[in-house]
Coordinates of C-alpha atoms in Angstrom, one line a residue:
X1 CA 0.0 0.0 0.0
X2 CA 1.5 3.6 -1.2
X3 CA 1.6 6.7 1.2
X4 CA -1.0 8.1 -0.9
X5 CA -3.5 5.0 -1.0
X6 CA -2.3 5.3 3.0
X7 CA -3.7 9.4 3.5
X8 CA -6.6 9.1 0.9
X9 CA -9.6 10.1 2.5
X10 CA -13.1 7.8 2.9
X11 CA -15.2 7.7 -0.1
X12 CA -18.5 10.5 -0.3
X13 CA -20.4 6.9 0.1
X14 CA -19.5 7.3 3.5
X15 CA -19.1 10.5 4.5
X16 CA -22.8 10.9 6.2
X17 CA -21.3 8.4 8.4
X18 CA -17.7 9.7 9.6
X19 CA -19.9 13.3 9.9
X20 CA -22.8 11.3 12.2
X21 CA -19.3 9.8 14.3
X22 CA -17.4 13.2 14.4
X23 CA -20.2 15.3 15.6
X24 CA -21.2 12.2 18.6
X25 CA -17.4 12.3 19.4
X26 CA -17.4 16.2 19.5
X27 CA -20.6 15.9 22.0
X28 CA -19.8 13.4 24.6
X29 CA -15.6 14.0 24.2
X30 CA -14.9 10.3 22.6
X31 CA -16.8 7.5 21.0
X32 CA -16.9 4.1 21.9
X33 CA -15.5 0.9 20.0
X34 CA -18.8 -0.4 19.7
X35 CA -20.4 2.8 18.2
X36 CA -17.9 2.8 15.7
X37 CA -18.3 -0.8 14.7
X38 CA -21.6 -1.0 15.0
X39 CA -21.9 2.2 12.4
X40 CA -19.6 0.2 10.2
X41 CA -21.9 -2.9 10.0
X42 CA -25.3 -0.7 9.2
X43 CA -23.2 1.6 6.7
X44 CA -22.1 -1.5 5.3
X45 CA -18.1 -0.6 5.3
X46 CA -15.8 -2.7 4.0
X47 CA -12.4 -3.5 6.1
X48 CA -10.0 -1.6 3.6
X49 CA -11.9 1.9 4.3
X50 CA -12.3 1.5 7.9
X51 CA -8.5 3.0 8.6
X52 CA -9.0 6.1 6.6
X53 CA -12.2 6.8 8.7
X54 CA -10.2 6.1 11.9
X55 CA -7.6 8.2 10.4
X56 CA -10.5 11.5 9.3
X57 CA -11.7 10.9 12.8
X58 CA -8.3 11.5 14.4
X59 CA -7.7 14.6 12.6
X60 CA -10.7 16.0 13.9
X61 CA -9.6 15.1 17.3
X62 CA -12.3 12.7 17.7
X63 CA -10.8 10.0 20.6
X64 CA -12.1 6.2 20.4
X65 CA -12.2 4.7 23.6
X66 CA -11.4 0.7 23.4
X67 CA -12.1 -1.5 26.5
X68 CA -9.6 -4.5 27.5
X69 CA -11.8 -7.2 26.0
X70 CA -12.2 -5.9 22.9
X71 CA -8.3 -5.5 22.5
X72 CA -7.3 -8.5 23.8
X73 CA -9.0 -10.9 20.4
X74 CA -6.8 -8.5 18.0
X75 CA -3.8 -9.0 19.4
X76 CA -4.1 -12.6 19.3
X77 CA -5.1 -12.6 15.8
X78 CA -1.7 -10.8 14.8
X79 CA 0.1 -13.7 17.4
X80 CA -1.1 -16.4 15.5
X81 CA -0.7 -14.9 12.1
X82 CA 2.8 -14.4 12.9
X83 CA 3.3 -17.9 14.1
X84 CA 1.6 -19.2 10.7
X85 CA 4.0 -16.7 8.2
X86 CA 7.5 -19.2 7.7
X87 CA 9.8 -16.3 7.3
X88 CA 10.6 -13.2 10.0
X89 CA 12.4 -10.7 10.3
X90 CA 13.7 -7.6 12.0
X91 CA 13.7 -4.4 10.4
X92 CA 14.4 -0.7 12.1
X93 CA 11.3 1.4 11.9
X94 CA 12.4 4.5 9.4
X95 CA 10.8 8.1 9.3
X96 CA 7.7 9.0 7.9
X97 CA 7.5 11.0 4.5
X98 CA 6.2 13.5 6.2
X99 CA 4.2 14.7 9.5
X100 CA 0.9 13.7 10.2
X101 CA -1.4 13.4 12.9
X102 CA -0.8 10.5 15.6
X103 CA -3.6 8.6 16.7
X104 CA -3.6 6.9 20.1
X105 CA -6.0 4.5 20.9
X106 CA -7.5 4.7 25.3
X107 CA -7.8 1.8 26.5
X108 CA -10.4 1.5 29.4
X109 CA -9.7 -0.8 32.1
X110 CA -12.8 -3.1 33.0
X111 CA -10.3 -5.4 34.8
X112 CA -9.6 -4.8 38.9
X113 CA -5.6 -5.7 38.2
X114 CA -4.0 -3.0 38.3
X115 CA -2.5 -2.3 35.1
X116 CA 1.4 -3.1 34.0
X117 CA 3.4 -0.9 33.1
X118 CA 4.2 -0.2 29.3
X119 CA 6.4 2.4 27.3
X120 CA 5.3 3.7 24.0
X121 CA 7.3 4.2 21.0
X122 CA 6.4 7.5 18.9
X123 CA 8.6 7.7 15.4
X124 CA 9.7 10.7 14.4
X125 CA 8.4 12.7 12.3
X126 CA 10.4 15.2 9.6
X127 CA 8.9 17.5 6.7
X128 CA 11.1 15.9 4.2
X129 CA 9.5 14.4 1.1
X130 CA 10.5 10.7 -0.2
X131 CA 9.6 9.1 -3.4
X132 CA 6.1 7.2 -3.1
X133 CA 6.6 3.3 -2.1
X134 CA 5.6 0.7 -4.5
X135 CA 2.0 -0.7 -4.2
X136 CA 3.2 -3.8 -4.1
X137 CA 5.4 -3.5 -0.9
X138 CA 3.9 -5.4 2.0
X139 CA 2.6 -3.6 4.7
X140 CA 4.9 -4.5 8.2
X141 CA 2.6 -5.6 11.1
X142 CA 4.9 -5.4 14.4
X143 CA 4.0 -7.6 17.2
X144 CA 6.1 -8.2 20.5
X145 CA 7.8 -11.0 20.8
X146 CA 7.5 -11.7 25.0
X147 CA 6.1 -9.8 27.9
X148 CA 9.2 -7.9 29.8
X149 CA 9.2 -8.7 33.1
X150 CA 9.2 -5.9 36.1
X151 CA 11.8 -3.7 35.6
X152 CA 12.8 -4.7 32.2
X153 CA 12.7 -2.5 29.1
X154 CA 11.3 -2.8 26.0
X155 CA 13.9 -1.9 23.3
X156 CA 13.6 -2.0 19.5
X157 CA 15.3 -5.1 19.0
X158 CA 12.3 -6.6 21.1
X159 CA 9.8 -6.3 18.2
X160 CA 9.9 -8.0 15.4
X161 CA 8.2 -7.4 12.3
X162 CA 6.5 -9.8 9.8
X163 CA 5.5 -9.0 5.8
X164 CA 2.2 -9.8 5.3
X165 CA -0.1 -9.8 2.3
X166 CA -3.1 -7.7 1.6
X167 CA -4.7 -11.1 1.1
X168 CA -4.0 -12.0 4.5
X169 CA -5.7 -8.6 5.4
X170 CA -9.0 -9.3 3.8
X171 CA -8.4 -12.9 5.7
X172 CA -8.6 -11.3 9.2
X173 CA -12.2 -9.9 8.6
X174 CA -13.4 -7.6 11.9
X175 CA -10.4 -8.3 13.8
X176 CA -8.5 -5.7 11.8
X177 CA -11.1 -3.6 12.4
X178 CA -11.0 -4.1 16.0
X179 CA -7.0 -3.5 16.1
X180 CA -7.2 -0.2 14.1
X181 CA -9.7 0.9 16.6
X182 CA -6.9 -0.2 19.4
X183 CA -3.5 1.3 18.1
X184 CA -5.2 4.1 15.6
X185 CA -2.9 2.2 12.6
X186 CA -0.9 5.0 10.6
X187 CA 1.2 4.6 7.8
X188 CA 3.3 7.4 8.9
X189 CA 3.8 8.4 12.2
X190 CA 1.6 6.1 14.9
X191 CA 2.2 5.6 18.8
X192 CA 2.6 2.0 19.4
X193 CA 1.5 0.7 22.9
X194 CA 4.1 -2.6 23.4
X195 CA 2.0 -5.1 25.4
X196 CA 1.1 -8.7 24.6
X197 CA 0.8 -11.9 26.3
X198 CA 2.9 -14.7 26.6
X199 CA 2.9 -17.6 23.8
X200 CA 2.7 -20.1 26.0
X201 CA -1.2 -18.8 27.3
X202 CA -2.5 -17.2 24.3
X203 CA -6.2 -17.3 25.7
X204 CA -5.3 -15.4 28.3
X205 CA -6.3 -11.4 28.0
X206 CA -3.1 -9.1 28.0
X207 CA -2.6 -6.6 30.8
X208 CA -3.9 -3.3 29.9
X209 CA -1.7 -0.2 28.8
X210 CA -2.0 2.6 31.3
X211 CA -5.5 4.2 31.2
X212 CA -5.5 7.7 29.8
X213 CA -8.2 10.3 30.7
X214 CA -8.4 13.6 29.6
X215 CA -7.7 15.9 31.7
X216 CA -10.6 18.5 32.7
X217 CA -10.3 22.0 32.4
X218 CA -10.0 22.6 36.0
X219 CA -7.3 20.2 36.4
X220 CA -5.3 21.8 33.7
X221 CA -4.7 22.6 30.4
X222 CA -1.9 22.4 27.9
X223 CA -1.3 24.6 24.8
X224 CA 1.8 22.6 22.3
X225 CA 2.3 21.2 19.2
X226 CA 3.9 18.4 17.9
X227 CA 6.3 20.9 16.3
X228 CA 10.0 20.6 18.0
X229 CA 10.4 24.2 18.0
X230 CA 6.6 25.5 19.1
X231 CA 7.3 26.8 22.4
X232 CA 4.7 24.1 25.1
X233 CA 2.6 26.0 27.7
X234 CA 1.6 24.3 30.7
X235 CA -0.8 26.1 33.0
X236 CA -1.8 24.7 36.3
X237 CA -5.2 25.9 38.0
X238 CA -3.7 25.0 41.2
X239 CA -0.6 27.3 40.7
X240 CA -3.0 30.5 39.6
X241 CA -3.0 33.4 41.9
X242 CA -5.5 36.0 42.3
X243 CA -3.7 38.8 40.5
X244 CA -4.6 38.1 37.0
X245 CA -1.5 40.4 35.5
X246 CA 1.0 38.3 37.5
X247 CA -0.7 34.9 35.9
X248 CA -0.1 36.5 32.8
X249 CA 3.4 37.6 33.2
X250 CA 4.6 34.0 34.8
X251 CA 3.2 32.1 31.6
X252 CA 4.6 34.6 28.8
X253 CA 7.8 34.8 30.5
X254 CA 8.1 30.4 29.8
X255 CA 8.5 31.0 26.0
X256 CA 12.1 32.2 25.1
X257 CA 12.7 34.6 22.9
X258 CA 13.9 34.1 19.1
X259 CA 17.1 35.2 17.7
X260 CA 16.8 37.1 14.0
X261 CA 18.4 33.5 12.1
X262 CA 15.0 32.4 13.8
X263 CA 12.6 34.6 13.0
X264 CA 13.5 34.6 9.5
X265 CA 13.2 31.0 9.5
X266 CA 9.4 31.5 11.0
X267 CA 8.8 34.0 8.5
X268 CA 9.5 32.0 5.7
X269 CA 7.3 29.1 7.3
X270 CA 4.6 32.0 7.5
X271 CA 4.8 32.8 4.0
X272 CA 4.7 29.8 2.8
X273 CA 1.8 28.6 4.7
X274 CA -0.1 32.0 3.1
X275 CA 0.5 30.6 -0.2
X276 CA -0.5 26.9 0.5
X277 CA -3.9 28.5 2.1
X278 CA -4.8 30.9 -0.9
X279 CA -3.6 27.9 -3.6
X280 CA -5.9 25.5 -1.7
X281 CA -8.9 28.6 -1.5
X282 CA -8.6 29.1 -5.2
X283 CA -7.7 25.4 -7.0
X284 CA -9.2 22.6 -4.6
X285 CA -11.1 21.2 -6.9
X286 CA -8.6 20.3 -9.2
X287 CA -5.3 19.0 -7.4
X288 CA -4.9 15.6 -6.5
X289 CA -4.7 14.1 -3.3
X290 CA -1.5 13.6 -2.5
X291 CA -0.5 17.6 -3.8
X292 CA -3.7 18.3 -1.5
X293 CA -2.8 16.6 1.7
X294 CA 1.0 18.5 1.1
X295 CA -0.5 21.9 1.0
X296 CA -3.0 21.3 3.7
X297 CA 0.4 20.1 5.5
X298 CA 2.2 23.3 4.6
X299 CA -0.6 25.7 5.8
X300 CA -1.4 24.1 9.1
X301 CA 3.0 24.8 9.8
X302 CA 2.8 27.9 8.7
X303 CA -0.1 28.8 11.2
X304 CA 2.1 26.7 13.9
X305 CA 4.8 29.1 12.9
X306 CA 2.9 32.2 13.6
X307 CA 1.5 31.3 17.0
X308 CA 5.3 30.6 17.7
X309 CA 6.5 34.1 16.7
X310 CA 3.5 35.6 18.5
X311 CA 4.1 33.6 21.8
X312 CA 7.9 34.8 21.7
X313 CA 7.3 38.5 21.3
X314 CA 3.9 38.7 24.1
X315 CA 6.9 40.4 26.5
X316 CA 7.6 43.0 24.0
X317 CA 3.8 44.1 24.2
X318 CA 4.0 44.1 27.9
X319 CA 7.0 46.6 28.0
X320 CA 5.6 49.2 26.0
X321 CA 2.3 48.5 27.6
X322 CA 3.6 50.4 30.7
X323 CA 4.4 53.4 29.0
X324 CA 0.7 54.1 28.7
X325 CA -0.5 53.1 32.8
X326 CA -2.6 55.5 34.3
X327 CA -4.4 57.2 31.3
X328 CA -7.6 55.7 31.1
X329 CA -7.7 52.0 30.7
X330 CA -6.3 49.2 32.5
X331 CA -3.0 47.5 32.2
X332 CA -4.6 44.4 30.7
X333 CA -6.8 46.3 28.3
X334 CA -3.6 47.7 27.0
X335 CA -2.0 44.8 26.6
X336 CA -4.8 43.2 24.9
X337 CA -4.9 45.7 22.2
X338 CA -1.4 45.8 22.1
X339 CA -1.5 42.2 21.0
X340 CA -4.0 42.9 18.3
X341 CA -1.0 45.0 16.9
X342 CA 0.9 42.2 17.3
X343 CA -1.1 40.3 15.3
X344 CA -1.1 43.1 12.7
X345 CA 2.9 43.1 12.6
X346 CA 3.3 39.1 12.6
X347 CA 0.9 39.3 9.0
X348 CA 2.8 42.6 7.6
X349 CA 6.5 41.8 8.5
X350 CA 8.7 41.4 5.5
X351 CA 11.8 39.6 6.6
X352 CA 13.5 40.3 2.8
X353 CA 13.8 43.8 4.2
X354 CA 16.8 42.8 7.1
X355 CA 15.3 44.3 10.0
X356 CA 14.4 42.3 12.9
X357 CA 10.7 42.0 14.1
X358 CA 11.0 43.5 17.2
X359 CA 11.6 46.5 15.4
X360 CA 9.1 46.7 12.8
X361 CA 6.4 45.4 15.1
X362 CA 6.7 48.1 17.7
X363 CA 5.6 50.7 15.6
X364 CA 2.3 48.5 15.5
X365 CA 2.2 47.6 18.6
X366 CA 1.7 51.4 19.7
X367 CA -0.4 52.6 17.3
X368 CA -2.8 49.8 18.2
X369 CA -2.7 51.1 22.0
X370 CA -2.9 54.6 20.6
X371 CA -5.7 54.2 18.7
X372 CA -7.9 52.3 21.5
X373 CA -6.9 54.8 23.9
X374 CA -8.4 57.7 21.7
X375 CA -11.6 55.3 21.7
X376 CA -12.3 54.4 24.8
X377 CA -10.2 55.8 27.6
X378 CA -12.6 58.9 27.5
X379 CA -15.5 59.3 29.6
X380 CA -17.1 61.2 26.6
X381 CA -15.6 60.0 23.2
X382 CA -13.7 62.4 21.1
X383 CA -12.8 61.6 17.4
X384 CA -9.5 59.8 17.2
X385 CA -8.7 63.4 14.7
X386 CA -9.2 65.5 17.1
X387 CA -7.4 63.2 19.9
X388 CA -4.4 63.8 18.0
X389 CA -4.9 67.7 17.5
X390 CA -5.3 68.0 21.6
X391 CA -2.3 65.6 22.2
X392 CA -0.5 68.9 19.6
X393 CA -2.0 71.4 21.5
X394 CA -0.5 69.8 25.1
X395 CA 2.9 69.0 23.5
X396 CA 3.0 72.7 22.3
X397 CA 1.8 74.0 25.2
X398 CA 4.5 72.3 27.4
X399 CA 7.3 73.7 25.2
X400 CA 6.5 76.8 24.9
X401 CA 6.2 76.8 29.0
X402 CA 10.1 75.8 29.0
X403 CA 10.9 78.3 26.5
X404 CA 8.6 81.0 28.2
X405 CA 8.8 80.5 31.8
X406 CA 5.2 81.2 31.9
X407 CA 1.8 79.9 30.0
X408 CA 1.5 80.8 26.7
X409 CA -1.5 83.1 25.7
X410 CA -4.1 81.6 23.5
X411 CA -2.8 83.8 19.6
X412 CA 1.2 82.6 21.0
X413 CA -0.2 79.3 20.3
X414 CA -2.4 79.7 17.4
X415 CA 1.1 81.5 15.5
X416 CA 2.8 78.3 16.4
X417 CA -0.2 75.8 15.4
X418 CA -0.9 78.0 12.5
X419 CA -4.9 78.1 13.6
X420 CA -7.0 81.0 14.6
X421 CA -6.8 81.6 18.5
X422 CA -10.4 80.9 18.6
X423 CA -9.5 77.4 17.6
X424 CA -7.3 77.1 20.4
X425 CA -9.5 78.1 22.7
X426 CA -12.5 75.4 21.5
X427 CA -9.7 72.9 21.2
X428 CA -8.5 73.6 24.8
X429 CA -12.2 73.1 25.8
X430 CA -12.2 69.4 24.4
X431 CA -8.8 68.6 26.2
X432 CA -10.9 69.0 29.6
X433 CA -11.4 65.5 31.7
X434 CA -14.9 65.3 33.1
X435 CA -14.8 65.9 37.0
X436 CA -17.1 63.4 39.4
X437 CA -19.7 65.4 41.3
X438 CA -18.3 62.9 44.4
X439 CA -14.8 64.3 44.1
X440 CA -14.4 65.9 48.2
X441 CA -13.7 69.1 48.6
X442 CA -11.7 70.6 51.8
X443 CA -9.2 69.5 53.9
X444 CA -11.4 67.3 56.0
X445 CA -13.5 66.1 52.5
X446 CA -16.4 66.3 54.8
X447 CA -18.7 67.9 51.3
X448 CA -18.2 67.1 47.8
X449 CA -17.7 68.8 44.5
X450 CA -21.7 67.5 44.0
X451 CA -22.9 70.2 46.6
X452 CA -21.9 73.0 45.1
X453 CA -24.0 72.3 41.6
X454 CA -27.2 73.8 41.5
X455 CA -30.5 71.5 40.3
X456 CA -31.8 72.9 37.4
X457 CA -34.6 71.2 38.2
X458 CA -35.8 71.6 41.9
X459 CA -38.3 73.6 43.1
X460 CA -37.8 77.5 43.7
X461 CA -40.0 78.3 47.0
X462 CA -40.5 81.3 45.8
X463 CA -41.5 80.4 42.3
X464 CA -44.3 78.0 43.8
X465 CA -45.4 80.4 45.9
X466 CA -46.2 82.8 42.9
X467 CA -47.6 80.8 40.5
X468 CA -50.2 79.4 43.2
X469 CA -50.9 82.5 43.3
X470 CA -51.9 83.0 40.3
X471 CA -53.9 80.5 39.9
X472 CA -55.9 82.0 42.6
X473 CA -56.6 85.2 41.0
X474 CA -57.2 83.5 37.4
X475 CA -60.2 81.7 39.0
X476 CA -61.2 84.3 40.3
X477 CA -61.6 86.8 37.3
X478 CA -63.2 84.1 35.1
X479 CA -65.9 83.3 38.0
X480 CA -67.0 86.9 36.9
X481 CA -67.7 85.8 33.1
X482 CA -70.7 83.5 32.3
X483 CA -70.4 79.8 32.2
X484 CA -70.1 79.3 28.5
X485 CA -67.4 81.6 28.5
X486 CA -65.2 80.7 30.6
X487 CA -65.4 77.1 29.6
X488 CA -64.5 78.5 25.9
X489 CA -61.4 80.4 27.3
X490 CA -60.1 77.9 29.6
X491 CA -60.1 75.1 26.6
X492 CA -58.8 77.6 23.8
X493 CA -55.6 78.6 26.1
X494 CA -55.5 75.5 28.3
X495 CA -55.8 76.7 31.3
X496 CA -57.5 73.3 32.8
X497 CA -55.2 70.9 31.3
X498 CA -52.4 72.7 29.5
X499 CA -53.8 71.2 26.1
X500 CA -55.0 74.2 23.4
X501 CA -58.1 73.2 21.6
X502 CA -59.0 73.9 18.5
X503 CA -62.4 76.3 17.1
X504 CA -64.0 72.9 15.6
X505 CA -62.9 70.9 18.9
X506 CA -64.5 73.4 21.4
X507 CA -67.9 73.8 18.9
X508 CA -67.7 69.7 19.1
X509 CA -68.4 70.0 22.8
X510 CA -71.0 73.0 22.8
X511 CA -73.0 71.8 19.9
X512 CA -72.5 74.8 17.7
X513 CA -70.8 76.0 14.8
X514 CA -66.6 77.0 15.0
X515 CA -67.9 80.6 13.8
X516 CA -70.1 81.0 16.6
X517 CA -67.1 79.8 19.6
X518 CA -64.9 82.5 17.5
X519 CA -67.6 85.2 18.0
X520 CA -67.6 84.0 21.7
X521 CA -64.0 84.5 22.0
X522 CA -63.6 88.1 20.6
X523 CA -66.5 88.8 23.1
X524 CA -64.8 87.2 26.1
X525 CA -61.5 88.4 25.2
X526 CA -62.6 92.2 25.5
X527 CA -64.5 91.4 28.7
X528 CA -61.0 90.3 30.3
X529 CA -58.9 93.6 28.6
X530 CA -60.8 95.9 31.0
X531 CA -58.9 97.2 33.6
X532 CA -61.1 96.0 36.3
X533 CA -60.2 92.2 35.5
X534 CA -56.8 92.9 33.9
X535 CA -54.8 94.7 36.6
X536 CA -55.1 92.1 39.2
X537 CA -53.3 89.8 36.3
X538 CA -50.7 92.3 34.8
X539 CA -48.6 92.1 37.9
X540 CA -47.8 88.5 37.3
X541 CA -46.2 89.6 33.8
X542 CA -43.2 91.3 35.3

């Protein structure tokens, strides 16, 4: 079987069925053996497409969970097929062709022996490219050869290694299907778990690998990469402190920093990952598998590449972070922004140009904490333009006190700003920082700044005294007009409910004509002009 037959992925028969499996795994955090062979059986699956649907399932991070009895008829399988094949040999495991995803199979212990202890061998992997194996070239099945006893370690020349046909394969039926879903079988880069039992009592279950459970979230969690030079982050809940700055410090301050022979080299890794993403964007369709799986390979290092250089330069965010303390916005918020500038530099750095990083992406770094500070450090947002004007106006203003010895007037600095001092002035006014009304005032802070503001809207004694007043002698001079008009008065001006009516709206409600309310109006209007019912009113109009 080729390395490309090896990475090809499950036919679009049975796609529904590894996207059914992915999304159960993605819910409940792993699937069972059984699951997975039971979807086999009722999707009808044949044994040569069940690894490249362990393998799709891997890649999506999609853990199968095997119990003990399950793995012990496999292994025995591969014993006695190794017992029937005349010839062996031993052979050293070589290197992948290149780097793919290892699949390792949990075992779940339904046993009460405790389990015996077993070391894994992981090959290693290298982005090197080889010329494509033969199809004819037997697969190597490895099997162990005798149980080590306490103490005893398992080395290579333990293992031997038996050719087998693809024949042979087909022969096996579900038992291969059951040791895929065991060891996770890779063509290129697999963890082996070394355990089997001894010859002499094949029937006998082997003793489980060590059982591995994920690790919750409030145990711990653990940021790394397969990647040799991807800086590993391990942060323990139980080591977190209550200062969350200090948390943040302590776990940027465990990736070291990158030489410019380094960064170059993650820059190239960068770029060439760009280009793998936008020729995979653009020509899917039409490459083959085996150019597909290569530039799907080269994208996913370049991304591993620029999480590297972004991890190793988080300090140099922190340090000019500091320089902006105390004007607004916390040190955190700072820093967060600051790393979106990061992020900014990491995409635009050109490493043709000979320049390290550090240098280019500081210039990003503060305009990004700039920028937010201009947005949201204010109490009442100003326009990041006019920010930028005010910061002039300070700068100005400072140097010209040096030069000076005293403040500057207001057309001193308009000459020098080339504006119009009026400008100055209204720019000055948008400098101001708001003030809190709870801001004590005195040596004793005993009153606040709050006190000495005047409420627009409370009540004036004086003012409430007068207008009942008012009201008083406004009833009064229309109790000396008829009924009819003093109804007509009172709902053309609103006296009763502050609500002016209209002519047709106050003839509505008298039954007559809008002509005949005017006509009562101009009547009632001259009744109210003579002196003996104005004067009493005209005082109130000063």
């Amino acid at each position: 079987m080729s390395p490309a037959s090896s990475t090809s992925k499950p036919s679009e028969l049975h796609e529904h069925v590894v996207r059914q499996l992915i999304e159960r795994g993605r819910s409940q955090g792993y699937l069972e053996a059984d699951d997975v062979r039971r979807a086999f059986e009722e999707a009808d699956i044949p044994v040569s497409k069940a690894s490249s649907i362990l393998r799709s399932l891997s890649k999506e991070g999609v853990t199968v969970m095997v119990s003990a009895a399950d793995s012990a008829a496999p292994k025995r399988a591969r014993n006695s097929s190794k017992r029937a094949t005349p010839a062996t040999k031993k052979t050293k495991t070589t290197a992948a062709t290149k780097e793919q995803d290892s699949v390792t199979a949990v075992v779940e212990d339904d046993a009460e022996a405790p389990p015996k202890p077993a070391r894994a061998k992981k090959s290693a992997a290298k982005p090197k490219k080889a010329a494509p194996a033969k199809k004819s070239a037997p697969q190597p099945v490895a099997k162990a050869v005798k149980e080590p006893e306490d103490g005893e370690d398992v080395s290579d020349a333990d293992i031997e290694v038996t050719d087998i046909d693809e024949a042979d394969l087909n022969d096996l039926g579900d038992d291969v299907v059951a040791a895929d879903l065991e060891t996770g079988v890779d063509d290129t880069d697999t963890e082996v778990v070394a355990e089997a039992a001894p010859e002499a009592e094949p029937e006998e279950a082997p003793a489980p690998a060590a059982e591995k459970k994920p690790t919750s979230e409030d145990e711990s969690f653990v940021i790394g990469d397969d990647d040799e030079d991807a800086p590993a982050q391990q942060i323990a809940a139980a080591g977190a402190t209550a200062d969350p700055v200090k948390d943040y410090l302590k776990q940027i301050g465990k990736v070291p920093l990158l030489n410019a022979e380094q960064e170059v080299e993650l820059a190239k890794r960068i770029e060439a990952g760009l280009f793998a993403e936008e020729k995979l964007a653009l020509e899917r369709t039409v490459l083959e598998f085996q150019v597909l799986d290569d530039l799907e390979w080269i994208a996913e290092d370049g991304r591993r590449a620029k999480n590297h250089l972004l991890e190793a330069n988080l300090r140099l965010v922190v340090s000019l972070a500091k320089r902006y303390t105390g004007r607004g916005m916390l040190f955190l918020d700072l820093i967060q922004e600051g790393n979106l500038g990061l992020i900014r530099a990491v995409e635009k750095f050109d490493y043709t140009k000979g320049y390290k990083f550090s240098t280019y992406a500081t210039w990003w770094i503060r305009q990004a904490i700039t920028r937010a500070m201009a947005d949201q450090a204010r109490t009442i947002r100003i326009p990041v333009h006019m920010v930028e004007v005010i910061n002039k106006l300070a700068r100005v203003q400072r140097q010209m006190l040096q030069d000076l010895g005293r403040e500057p007037t207001p057309e001193e600095l308009a000459k020098e700003l080339d504006m119009t001092p009026e400008k100055v002035v209204e720019v000055q006014k948008y400098g101001r920082e708001p003030i809190s009304l709870h801001t004590p005032l005195g040596e004793d802070g005993d009153s606040e700044f709050g006190d000495l503001i005047e409420d627009s809207e409370a009540i004036v004694p004086a003012d409430a005294v007068s207008f009942t007043l008012l009201q008083e002698q406004l009833h009064s001079v229309l109790d000396t007009l008829s009924e009819r008009e003093a109804g007509v008065v009172s709902m053309r001006f609103g006296l009763t409910d502050g609500q002016p009516k209209t002519l047709d709206e106050i003839g509505k409600v008298y039954g007559v004509t809008r002509e005949r309310i005017r006509q009562i109006e101009s009547k009632t209007m001259s009744k109210l002009r003579h002196p003996s019912r104005s004067q009493v009113l005209r005082d109130y109009l000063d």
